Amino acid sequence: KASPRIRQVIGSAIQHLHDWARENEITVDEWMSGLELINEAGRMSNDRRNEGQLVCDVLGLESLVDEITYKLATSAADAPTATAILGPFWRADAPKRAMGETIVHGIEGGDHTLMHGVVTDYLTGAPVEGAELDVWHTAPNGLYEQQDPDQPDMNLRGRFTTGKDGRYSFYCLRPTSYPIPFDGPAGTLLQLLDRHPMRPAHIHFIVKAPGYKPIITQIFDRADKHITDDAVFAVKDSLIVDFKPLQGNDRAQFELPYNFRLATY
Ligand code: DHB
Ligand code: FE
């Protein structure tokens, strides 16, 4: 619907695009190649393959918009948990699971990890009751469940709701670094720019609770060799974590303590 804001934003986009074409003396042939890339992204996009978002992400747009939107969040130790991009592979309606359950099904190998912590109000430090953690990550083969016919539906996803103590815990895998899908326009762009498609190992979260601002974020494994080199520019210092070897638990080889801090509206 028309509004002053929309006129401003679209008008400015047109102005910058025209400037870009003039400055670079874009030819009809060059413009047609770009158009073909956009059309191909549209043709490939479906609910399993979010190619349009992938293309924007390798251009750094989603990360930039995340930074602009949440610029007030600092990396101070007592600030609300920093945000990070959603990425193309979140799915609505992940299964609700009981605390302490695993999200890992039908997968051989992998480093099982007990992730646990507390969701607090960042100002008061009080535990947040009724906070929902929506979590998702890739299998050791680098594929999210919707990209991989060999995984059960909704594998490596789950929603967990905290009780009075604000605590959560679940079993997942220590993720591995992996390439974003590069057999389409996003890959073409990376290739044209001499860039690699790797993302550092990460786990995604949406954390929300009544009365609090939801946060979309990811945590990143410090030991990953792509930690300073994310193909979609999402890593923030305060989101880098250390997986710890875990002894005496026959369900997991690693432990990952991590607390989330929420801000009220
Ligand atoms: C992107 C984000 C992800 O989390 C991922 O696993 C793959 C791609 C992206 O931003 O394009
Ligand atoms: Fe991801």
Short mmCIF file of C-alpha atoms and ligand atoms in Angstrom, two decimals:
data_model
loop_
_atom_site.label_atom_id
_atom_site.label_comp_id
_atom_site.label_asym_id
_atom_site.label_seq_id
_atom_site.Cartn_x
_atom_site.Cartn_y
_atom_site.Cartn_z
CA LYS A 1 0.00 0.00 0.00
CA ALA A 2 1.36 3.44 -0.91
CA SER A 3 2.88 5.41 1.95
CA PRO A 4 5.52 8.16 2.27
CA ARG A 5 8.00 5.56 3.54
CA ILE A 6 7.43 3.23 0.59
CA ARG A 7 7.71 6.08 -1.93
CA GLN A 8 10.97 7.16 -0.26
CA VAL A 9 12.48 3.65 -0.19
CA ILE A 10 11.52 2.62 -3.73
CA GLY A 11 12.38 6.05 -5.12
CA SER A 12 15.83 5.86 -3.54
CA ALA A 13 16.39 2.31 -4.86
CA ILE A 14 15.55 3.53 -8.39
CA GLN A 15 17.91 6.47 -8.03
CA HIS A 16 20.81 4.28 -6.85
CA LEU A 17 20.17 1.67 -9.57
CA HIS A 18 20.16 4.35 -12.27
CA ASP A 19 23.38 5.85 -10.85
CA TRP A 20 24.94 2.37 -10.84
CA ALA A 21 23.98 1.81 -14.50
CA ARG A 22 25.31 5.23 -15.54
CA GLU A 23 28.55 4.98 -13.54
CA ASN A 24 29.36 1.57 -15.00
CA GLU A 25 27.97 2.24 -18.48
CA ILE A 26 25.97 -1.00 -18.27
CA THR A 27 25.27 -2.36 -21.76
CA VAL A 28 22.11 -4.10 -22.95
CA ASP A 29 23.98 -7.44 -23.04
CA GLU A 30 25.24 -7.04 -19.47
CA TRP A 31 21.81 -6.05 -18.25
CA MET A 32 20.27 -9.14 -19.95
CA SER A 33 22.78 -11.41 -18.15
CA GLY A 34 21.81 -9.90 -14.81
CA LEU A 35 18.15 -10.27 -15.65
CA GLU A 36 18.65 -13.93 -16.52
CA LEU A 37 20.26 -14.49 -13.10
CA ILE A 38 17.29 -12.89 -11.36
CA ASN A 39 14.83 -14.94 -13.41
CA GLU A 40 16.74 -18.16 -12.68
CA ALA A 41 16.65 -17.38 -8.94
CA GLY A 42 12.89 -16.97 -9.27
CA ARG A 43 12.50 -20.24 -11.20
CA MET A 44 14.57 -22.17 -8.63
CA SER A 45 12.88 -20.71 -5.56
CA ASN A 46 10.42 -22.94 -3.76
CA ASP A 47 9.83 -23.82 -0.12
CA ARG A 48 12.87 -26.12 -0.10
CA ARG A 49 15.18 -23.87 -2.03
CA ASN A 50 15.00 -20.22 -1.07
CA GLU A 51 17.25 -19.05 -3.92
CA GLY A 52 16.20 -15.39 -3.86
CA GLN A 53 17.22 -15.07 -0.23
CA LEU A 54 20.45 -16.97 -0.91
CA VAL A 55 21.37 -14.47 -3.63
CA CYS A 56 20.68 -11.49 -1.34
CA ASP A 57 22.72 -13.16 1.39
CA VAL A 58 25.90 -13.65 -0.65
CA LEU A 59 25.57 -9.94 -1.49
CA GLY A 60 25.60 -9.24 2.27
CA LEU A 61 22.17 -7.61 2.22
CA GLU A 62 20.48 -9.66 4.93
CA SER A 63 23.45 -9.18 7.29
CA LEU A 64 23.47 -5.44 6.64
CA VAL A 65 19.74 -5.13 7.30
CA ASP A 66 20.14 -7.18 10.49
CA GLU A 67 22.86 -4.79 11.66
CA ILE A 68 20.82 -1.71 10.81
CA THR A 69 17.66 -3.03 12.47
CA TYR A 70 19.34 -4.14 15.71
CA LYS A 71 22.11 -1.55 15.93
CA LEU A 72 21.22 -0.75 19.54
CA ALA A 73 22.17 -4.23 20.67
CA THR A 74 25.82 -4.07 21.72
CA SER A 75 28.23 -6.88 22.38
CA ALA A 76 28.60 -5.97 26.07
CA ALA A 77 28.47 -9.07 28.23
CA ASP A 78 25.21 -7.95 29.85
CA ALA A 79 23.49 -6.73 26.66
CA PRO A 80 20.58 -8.64 25.13
CA THR A 81 21.76 -11.58 23.02
CA ALA A 82 22.93 -10.34 19.62
CA THR A 83 20.87 -11.12 16.54
CA ALA A 84 21.99 -12.73 13.27
CA ILE A 85 20.37 -13.40 9.91
CA LEU A 86 17.49 -15.88 9.53
CA GLY A 87 18.91 -17.49 6.37
CA PRO A 88 16.88 -19.47 3.84
CA PHE A 89 16.22 -22.71 5.79
CA TRP A 90 13.98 -21.93 8.76
CA ARG A 91 10.67 -23.80 8.69
CA ALA A 92 7.48 -22.87 10.50
CA ASP A 93 5.92 -25.40 12.89
CA ALA A 94 9.00 -27.38 13.96
CA PRO A 95 7.90 -30.11 16.39
CA LYS A 96 7.44 -29.15 20.03
CA ARG A 97 9.71 -31.30 22.17
CA ALA A 98 10.19 -31.93 25.88
CA MET A 99 13.23 -30.52 27.67
CA GLY A 100 16.19 -32.87 27.49
CA GLU A 101 14.98 -34.52 24.26
CA THR A 102 17.20 -34.94 21.22
CA ILE A 103 16.56 -33.33 17.85
CA VAL A 104 18.81 -35.91 16.14
CA HIS A 105 17.08 -38.79 14.32
CA GLY A 106 18.20 -41.33 11.74
CA ILE A 107 21.77 -40.05 11.48
CA GLU A 108 24.89 -42.18 11.79
CA GLY A 109 27.84 -40.59 13.53
CA GLY A 110 28.17 -36.91 14.32
CA ASP A 111 29.32 -35.40 17.62
CA HIS A 112 26.32 -35.45 19.91
CA THR A 113 26.14 -32.38 22.10
CA LEU A 114 24.19 -31.49 25.22
CA MET A 115 23.23 -27.86 24.84
CA HIS A 116 21.75 -26.16 27.88
CA GLY A 117 21.37 -22.85 29.64
CA VAL A 118 18.91 -20.31 30.92
CA VAL A 119 16.83 -17.60 29.27
CA THR A 120 16.90 -14.41 31.34
CA ASP A 121 15.60 -10.84 31.32
CA TYR A 122 18.78 -8.95 30.42
CA LEU A 123 18.02 -6.05 32.79
CA THR A 124 16.92 -7.91 35.92
CA GLY A 125 18.67 -11.23 35.34
CA ALA A 126 15.40 -12.97 36.26
CA PRO A 127 14.68 -16.29 34.51
CA VAL A 128 12.07 -16.04 31.74
CA GLU A 129 9.22 -18.51 31.97
CA GLY A 130 7.43 -19.60 28.79
CA ALA A 131 10.32 -18.70 26.48
CA GLU A 132 10.25 -20.74 23.26
CA LEU A 133 13.55 -21.76 21.68
CA ASP A 134 13.11 -22.74 18.04
CA VAL A 135 16.34 -24.46 16.95
CA TRP A 136 17.59 -25.83 13.61
CA HIS A 137 20.90 -26.98 12.12
CA THR A 138 22.41 -29.12 9.38
CA ALA A 139 23.30 -32.82 9.36
CA PRO A 140 26.98 -33.86 9.13
CA ASN A 141 26.52 -34.10 5.33
CA GLY A 142 25.92 -30.33 5.30
CA LEU A 143 22.23 -30.56 4.45
CA TYR A 144 19.18 -29.22 6.21
CA GLU A 145 16.39 -31.75 6.45
CA GLN A 146 14.31 -30.17 3.64
CA GLN A 147 17.29 -30.45 1.27
CA ASP A 148 17.90 -34.11 2.06
CA PRO A 149 15.47 -36.92 1.11
CA ASP A 150 17.37 -39.30 3.45
CA GLN A 151 16.45 -37.41 6.62
CA PRO A 152 13.13 -37.74 8.42
CA ASP A 153 10.79 -34.75 8.03
CA MET A 154 11.62 -31.97 10.54
CA ASN A 155 14.86 -33.69 11.63
CA LEU A 156 17.38 -31.52 13.52
CA ARG A 157 14.64 -29.05 14.39
CA GLY A 158 12.64 -28.53 17.52
CA ARG A 159 10.82 -26.08 19.76
CA PHE A 160 11.44 -26.11 23.51
CA THR A 161 9.54 -24.05 26.07
CA THR A 162 11.07 -23.01 29.40
CA GLY A 163 9.40 -23.48 32.77
CA LYS A 164 9.61 -21.22 35.84
CA ASP A 165 13.40 -21.59 36.14
CA GLY A 166 13.95 -20.31 32.56
CA ARG A 167 16.18 -23.32 31.87
CA TYR A 168 16.39 -25.28 28.65
CA SER A 169 18.36 -28.35 27.55
CA PHE A 170 18.38 -30.60 24.53
CA TYR A 171 20.67 -32.89 22.54
CA CYS A 172 21.84 -31.85 19.08
CA LEU A 173 24.98 -32.37 17.01
CA ARG A 174 28.12 -30.29 17.02
CA PRO A 175 27.60 -28.80 13.55
CA THR A 176 30.14 -28.82 10.74
CA SER A 177 31.04 -26.11 8.25
CA TYR A 178 29.45 -26.63 4.87
CA PRO A 179 28.84 -24.90 1.56
CA ILE A 180 25.66 -22.96 0.91
CA PRO A 181 23.93 -24.34 -2.21
CA PHE A 182 26.09 -23.11 -5.09
CA ASP A 183 24.57 -24.88 -8.10
CA GLY A 184 22.33 -21.89 -8.84
CA PRO A 185 22.55 -18.10 -9.24
CA ALA A 186 23.99 -17.58 -5.71
CA GLY A 187 26.83 -19.94 -6.69
CA THR A 188 27.27 -18.17 -10.02
CA LEU A 189 27.66 -14.85 -8.21
CA LEU A 190 30.20 -16.31 -5.77
CA GLN A 191 32.19 -17.74 -8.68
CA LEU A 192 32.15 -14.45 -10.60
CA LEU A 193 33.55 -12.76 -7.47
CA ASP A 194 36.19 -15.46 -6.79
CA ARG A 195 34.53 -16.28 -3.49
CA HIS A 196 34.02 -19.60 -1.67
CA PRO A 197 30.56 -20.82 -0.55
CA MET A 198 31.48 -21.97 2.99
CA ARG A 199 29.66 -20.98 6.16
CA PRO A 200 31.26 -21.67 9.55
CA ALA A 201 29.49 -24.35 11.61
CA HIS A 202 26.44 -22.79 13.23
CA ILE A 203 23.16 -23.49 15.01
CA HIS A 204 20.11 -21.29 14.38
CA PHE A 205 17.65 -20.03 17.00
CA ILE A 206 14.54 -17.98 17.28
CA VAL A 207 13.91 -17.20 20.95
CA LYS A 208 10.65 -15.59 21.97
CA ALA A 209 8.67 -15.08 25.14
CA PRO A 210 5.50 -13.19 26.05
CA GLY A 211 6.34 -9.52 26.69
CA TYR A 212 9.85 -9.77 25.21
CA LYS A 213 11.29 -8.85 21.81
CA PRO A 214 11.91 -12.03 19.81
CA ILE A 215 15.48 -12.61 18.69
CA ILE A 216 16.59 -14.39 15.55
CA THR A 217 20.17 -15.53 15.94
CA GLN A 218 22.88 -18.13 15.30
CA ILE A 219 25.81 -19.37 17.35
CA PHE A 220 29.14 -20.23 15.74
CA ASP A 221 31.85 -22.77 16.63
CA ARG A 222 35.09 -20.95 17.48
CA ALA A 223 37.13 -23.96 16.25
CA ASP A 224 35.76 -23.70 12.71
CA LYS A 225 38.28 -22.64 10.11
CA HIS A 226 35.73 -20.42 8.36
CA ILE A 227 34.88 -18.47 11.52
CA THR A 228 36.41 -15.26 10.11
CA ASP A 229 35.30 -15.98 6.59
CA ASP A 230 31.51 -16.53 6.44
CA ALA A 231 30.14 -16.53 2.86
CA VAL A 232 27.08 -14.61 4.08
CA PHE A 233 28.75 -12.31 6.67
CA ALA A 234 26.66 -13.32 9.70
CA VAL A 235 29.28 -13.93 12.43
CA LYS A 236 29.36 -11.58 15.44
CA ASP A 237 31.97 -11.91 18.21
CA SER A 238 29.44 -12.37 20.99
CA LEU A 239 27.85 -15.31 19.13
CA ILE A 240 31.05 -17.39 18.98
CA VAL A 241 30.97 -20.36 21.36
CA ASP A 242 33.23 -23.13 22.66
CA PHE A 243 32.08 -26.74 22.58
CA LYS A 244 33.47 -28.58 25.62
CA PRO A 245 34.32 -32.29 25.74
CA LEU A 246 31.81 -34.05 28.00
CA GLN A 247 32.66 -37.09 30.15
CA GLY A 248 30.34 -39.57 31.78
CA ASN A 249 27.28 -39.00 29.58
CA ASP A 250 26.58 -41.90 27.24
CA ARG A 251 24.36 -39.73 25.03
CA ALA A 252 26.83 -36.96 24.16
CA GLN A 253 30.52 -36.31 23.62
CA PHE A 254 30.26 -32.52 23.90
CA GLU A 255 28.56 -29.97 26.05
CA LEU A 256 27.56 -26.45 25.11
CA PRO A 257 26.40 -24.12 27.87
CA TYR A 258 24.77 -20.98 26.47
CA ASN A 259 22.44 -18.39 28.00
CA PHE A 260 20.02 -16.15 26.12
CA ARG A 261 19.22 -12.64 27.35
CA LEU A 262 15.96 -11.01 26.22
CA ALA A 263 14.79 -7.41 26.33
CA THR A 264 11.24 -6.28 27.03
CA TYR A 265 9.44 -4.04 24.52
C1 DHB B 1 22.45 -19.00 4.36
C2 DHB B 1 22.27 -19.04 5.70
C3 DHB B 1 22.36 -20.21 6.36
O1 DHB B 1 22.20 -20.31 7.68
C4 DHB B 1 22.64 -21.37 5.69
O2 DHB B 1 22.71 -22.48 6.41
C5 DHB B 1 22.83 -21.33 4.32
C6 DHB B 1 22.73 -20.14 3.66
C7 DHB B 1 22.30 -17.73 3.70
O3 DHB B 1 22.24 -16.73 4.41
O4 DHB B 1 22.21 -17.68 2.49
FE FE B 2 22.26 -22.20 8.36
#
